[in-house]
XYZ file of C-alpha atoms in Angstrom:
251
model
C -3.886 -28.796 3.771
C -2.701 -25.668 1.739
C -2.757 -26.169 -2.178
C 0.098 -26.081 -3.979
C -0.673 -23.944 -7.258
C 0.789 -24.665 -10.604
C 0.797 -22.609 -13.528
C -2.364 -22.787 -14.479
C -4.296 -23.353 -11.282
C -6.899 -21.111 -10.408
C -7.072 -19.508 -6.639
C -8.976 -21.622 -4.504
C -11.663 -20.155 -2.676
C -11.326 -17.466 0.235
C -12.531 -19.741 2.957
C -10.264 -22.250 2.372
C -7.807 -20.137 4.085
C -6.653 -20.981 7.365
C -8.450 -19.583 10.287
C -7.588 -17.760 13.197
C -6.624 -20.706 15.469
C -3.822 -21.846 13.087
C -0.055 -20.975 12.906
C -0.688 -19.068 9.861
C -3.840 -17.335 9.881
C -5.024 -15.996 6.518
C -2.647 -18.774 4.655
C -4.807 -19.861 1.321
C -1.921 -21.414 -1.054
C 1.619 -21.401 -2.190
C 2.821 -21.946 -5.525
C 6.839 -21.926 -7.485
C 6.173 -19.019 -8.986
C 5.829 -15.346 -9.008
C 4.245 -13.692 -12.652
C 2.820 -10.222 -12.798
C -0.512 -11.977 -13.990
C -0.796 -14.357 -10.790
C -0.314 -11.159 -8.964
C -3.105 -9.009 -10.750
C -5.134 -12.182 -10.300
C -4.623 -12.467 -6.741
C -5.422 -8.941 -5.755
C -8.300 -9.058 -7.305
C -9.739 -11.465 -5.602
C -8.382 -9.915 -2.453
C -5.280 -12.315 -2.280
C -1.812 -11.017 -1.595
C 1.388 -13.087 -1.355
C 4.095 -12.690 1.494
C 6.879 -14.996 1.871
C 10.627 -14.756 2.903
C 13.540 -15.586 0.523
C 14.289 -19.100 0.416
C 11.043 -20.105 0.815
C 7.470 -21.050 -1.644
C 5.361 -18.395 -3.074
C 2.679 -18.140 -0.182
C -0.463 -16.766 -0.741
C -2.878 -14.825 1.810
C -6.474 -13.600 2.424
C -6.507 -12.862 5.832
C -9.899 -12.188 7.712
C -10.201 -9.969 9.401
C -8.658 -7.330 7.086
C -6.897 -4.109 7.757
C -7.837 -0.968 5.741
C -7.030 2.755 5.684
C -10.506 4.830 4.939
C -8.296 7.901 3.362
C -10.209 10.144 4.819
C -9.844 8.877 8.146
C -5.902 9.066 8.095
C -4.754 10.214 11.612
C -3.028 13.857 10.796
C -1.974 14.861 14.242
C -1.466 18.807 15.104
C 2.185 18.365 15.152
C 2.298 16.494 11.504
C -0.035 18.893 9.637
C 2.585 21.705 11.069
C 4.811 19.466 9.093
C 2.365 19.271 6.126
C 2.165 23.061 5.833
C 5.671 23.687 5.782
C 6.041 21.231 3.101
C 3.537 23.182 1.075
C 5.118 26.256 1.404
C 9.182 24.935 0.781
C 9.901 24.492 -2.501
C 12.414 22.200 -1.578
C 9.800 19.446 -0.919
C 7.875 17.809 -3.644
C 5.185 14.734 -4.470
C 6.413 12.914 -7.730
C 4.592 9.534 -8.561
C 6.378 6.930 -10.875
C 9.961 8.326 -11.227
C 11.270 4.989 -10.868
C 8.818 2.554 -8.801
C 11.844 -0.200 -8.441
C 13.747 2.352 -6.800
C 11.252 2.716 -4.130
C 10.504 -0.925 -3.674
C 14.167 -1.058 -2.913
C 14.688 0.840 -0.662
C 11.717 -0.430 1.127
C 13.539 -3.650 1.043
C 16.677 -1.791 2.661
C 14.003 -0.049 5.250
C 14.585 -1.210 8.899
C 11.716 -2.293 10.834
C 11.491 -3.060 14.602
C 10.434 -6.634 15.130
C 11.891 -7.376 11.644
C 15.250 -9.292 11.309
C 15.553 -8.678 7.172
C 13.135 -8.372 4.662
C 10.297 -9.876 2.269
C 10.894 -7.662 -0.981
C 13.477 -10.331 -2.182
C 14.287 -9.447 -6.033
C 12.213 -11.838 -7.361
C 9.226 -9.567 -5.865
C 10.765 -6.293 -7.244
C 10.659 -7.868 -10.672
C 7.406 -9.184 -10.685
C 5.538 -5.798 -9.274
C 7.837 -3.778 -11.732
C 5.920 -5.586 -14.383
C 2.696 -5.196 -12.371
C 3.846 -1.443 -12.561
C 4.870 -1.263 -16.857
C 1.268 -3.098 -17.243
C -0.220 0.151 -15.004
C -1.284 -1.720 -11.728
C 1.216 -0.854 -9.505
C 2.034 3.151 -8.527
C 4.865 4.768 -6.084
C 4.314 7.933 -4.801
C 8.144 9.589 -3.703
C 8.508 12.273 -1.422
C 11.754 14.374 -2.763
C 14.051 17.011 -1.108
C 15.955 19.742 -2.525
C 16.455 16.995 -5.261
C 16.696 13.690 -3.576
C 14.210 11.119 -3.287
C 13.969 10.603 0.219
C 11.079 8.766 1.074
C 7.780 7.174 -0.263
C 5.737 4.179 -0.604
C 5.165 1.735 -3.697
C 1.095 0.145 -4.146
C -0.890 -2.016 -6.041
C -3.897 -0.311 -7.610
C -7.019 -1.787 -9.795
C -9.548 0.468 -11.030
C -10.596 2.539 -7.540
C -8.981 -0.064 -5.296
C -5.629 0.711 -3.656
C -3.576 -2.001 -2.162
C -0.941 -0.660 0.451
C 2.374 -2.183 0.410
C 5.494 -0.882 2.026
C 7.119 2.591 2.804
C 10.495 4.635 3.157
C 11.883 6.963 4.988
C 15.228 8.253 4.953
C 14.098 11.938 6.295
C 12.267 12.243 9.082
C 8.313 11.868 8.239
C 9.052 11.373 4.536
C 6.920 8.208 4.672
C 4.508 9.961 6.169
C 4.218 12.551 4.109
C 3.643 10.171 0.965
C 0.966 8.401 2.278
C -0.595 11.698 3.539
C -0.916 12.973 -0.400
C -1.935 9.299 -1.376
C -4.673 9.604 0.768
C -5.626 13.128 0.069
C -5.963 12.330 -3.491
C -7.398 8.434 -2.683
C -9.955 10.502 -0.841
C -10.794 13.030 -3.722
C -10.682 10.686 -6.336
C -13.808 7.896 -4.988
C -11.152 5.645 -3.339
C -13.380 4.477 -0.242
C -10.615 2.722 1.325
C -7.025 1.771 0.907
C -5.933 -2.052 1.752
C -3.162 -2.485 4.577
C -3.671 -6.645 4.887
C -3.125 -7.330 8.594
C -3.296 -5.445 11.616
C -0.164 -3.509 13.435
C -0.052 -1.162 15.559
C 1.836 1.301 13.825
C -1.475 0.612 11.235
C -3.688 1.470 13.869
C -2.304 4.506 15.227
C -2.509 5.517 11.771
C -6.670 5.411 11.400
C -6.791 1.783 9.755
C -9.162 -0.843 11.131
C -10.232 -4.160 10.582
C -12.955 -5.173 8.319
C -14.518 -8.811 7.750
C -13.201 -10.276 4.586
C -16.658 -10.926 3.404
C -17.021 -6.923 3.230
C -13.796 -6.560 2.146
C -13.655 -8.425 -1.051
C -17.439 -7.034 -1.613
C -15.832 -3.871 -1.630
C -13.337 -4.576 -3.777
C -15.400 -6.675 -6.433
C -17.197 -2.733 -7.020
C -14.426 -0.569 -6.976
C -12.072 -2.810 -8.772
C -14.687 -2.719 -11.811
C -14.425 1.205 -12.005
C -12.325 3.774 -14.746
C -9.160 4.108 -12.972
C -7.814 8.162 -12.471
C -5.091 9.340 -14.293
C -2.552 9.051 -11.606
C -0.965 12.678 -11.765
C -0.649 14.944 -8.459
C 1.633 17.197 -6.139
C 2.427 18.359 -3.214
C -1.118 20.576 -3.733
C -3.193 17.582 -2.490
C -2.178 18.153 0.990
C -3.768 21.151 1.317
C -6.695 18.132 2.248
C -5.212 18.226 5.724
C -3.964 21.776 6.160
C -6.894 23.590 6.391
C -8.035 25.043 9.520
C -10.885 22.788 10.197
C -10.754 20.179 12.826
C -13.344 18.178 10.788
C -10.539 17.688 8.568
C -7.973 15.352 10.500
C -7.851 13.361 13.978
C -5.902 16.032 16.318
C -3.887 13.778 19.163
């Protein structure tokens, strides 16, 4: 039985979640409502919700869970050639924050094979917009000669990111904002970056799975720690343009 939360109903504990032999593995609770302080809540307990228009508030803590060590991102030869030429263009640039609804839009307006519309209903870009005015919630945008072309929007507590969806209108401008996010994750004591459940556009990435157990471990540290200031460029991804192959995965 999943519980049905009410306003002021606390979480209920990670392992009441369903397991991996039900319909809905990772399924903890579902509640009416969606308030930017259920959602700081949740994610730091290492609960996220994800639910499709029309339907409750559901609330997950899958296990196992998938996370990016930034480090560890998967820069192939052929994408750092990309990289570099982004350093070098003026054109391109790294701006974080211009306008994080933006992004979560057009996230929402992203198409995704296997995906028949989307889970970034407006109710969701309202309540991380809030999560975002209250500081909790980042995007990083990847611009072009003036045009915001691509990027990702995230949750972030402390030295704990939370992944949540990406862009592209340009080819690799997703790519390239997640690149710099994990260049500066990296650089800045971010051990790893949450992705929630496993795909396989995840895993040919670098992410892997991780029990939930060391997962939420994890996150009870770094969630406790000063938060950076949030400020970089296009200079981060110098982090996989250098020339050694210690750096980034080649193919």
């Amino acid at each position: 039985m999943i519980t049905w939360l009410t306003s002021r109903d606390p979480f209920p504990p990670l392992h009441c979640a369903l397991g991996a032999d039900s319909d809905a593995p990772g399924l903890l609770a579902a509640s009416a409502e969606l308030t930017p302080e259920r959602l700081k809540s949740a994610y730091g307990q290492g609960i996220f919700p994800w639910y499709s228009d029309g339907q409750p508030v559901l609330w997950w803590s899958p296990d196992p869970r998938m996370v990016l060590v930034p480090g560890r991102l998967d820069v192939s030869r052929s994408f750092r050639k990309t990289l570099r030429l982004v350093q070098r263009d003026p054109r391109w640039e790294i701006r974080i924050d211009v306008d994080f609804s933006a992004v979560m839009r057009a996230c929402a307006q992203a198409s995704r094979e296997g995906q028949d519309g989307t889970w970034i209903t407006e109710a969701i870009v309202e309540a991380y917009s809030a999560l975002h005015r209250a500081g909790f919630a980042r995007s990083v945008e990847t611009w072009y000669d003036g045009m915001r072309v691509g990027g990702l929007y995230c949750v972030a507590i402390g030295r704990m990111c939370f992944g949540e969806s990406m862009f592209a209108e340009r080819s690799d401008a997703s790519k390239i904002a997640l690149a710099a996010l994990c260049a500066y994750a990296e650089a800045h004591a971010f051990e790893m970056i949450d992705c929630q459940q496993n795909t396989q556009h995840l895993h040919r990435m670098g992410a892997r799975e991780i029990s939930r157990e060391a997962f939420v471990a994890h996150l009870a540290r770094a969630s406790r720690m000063a938060p950076p200031n949030w400020r970089f460029d296009k200079h981060v991804l110098a982090r996989w343009t250098a020339a050694s192959p210690f750096q980034a995965a080649e193919p």
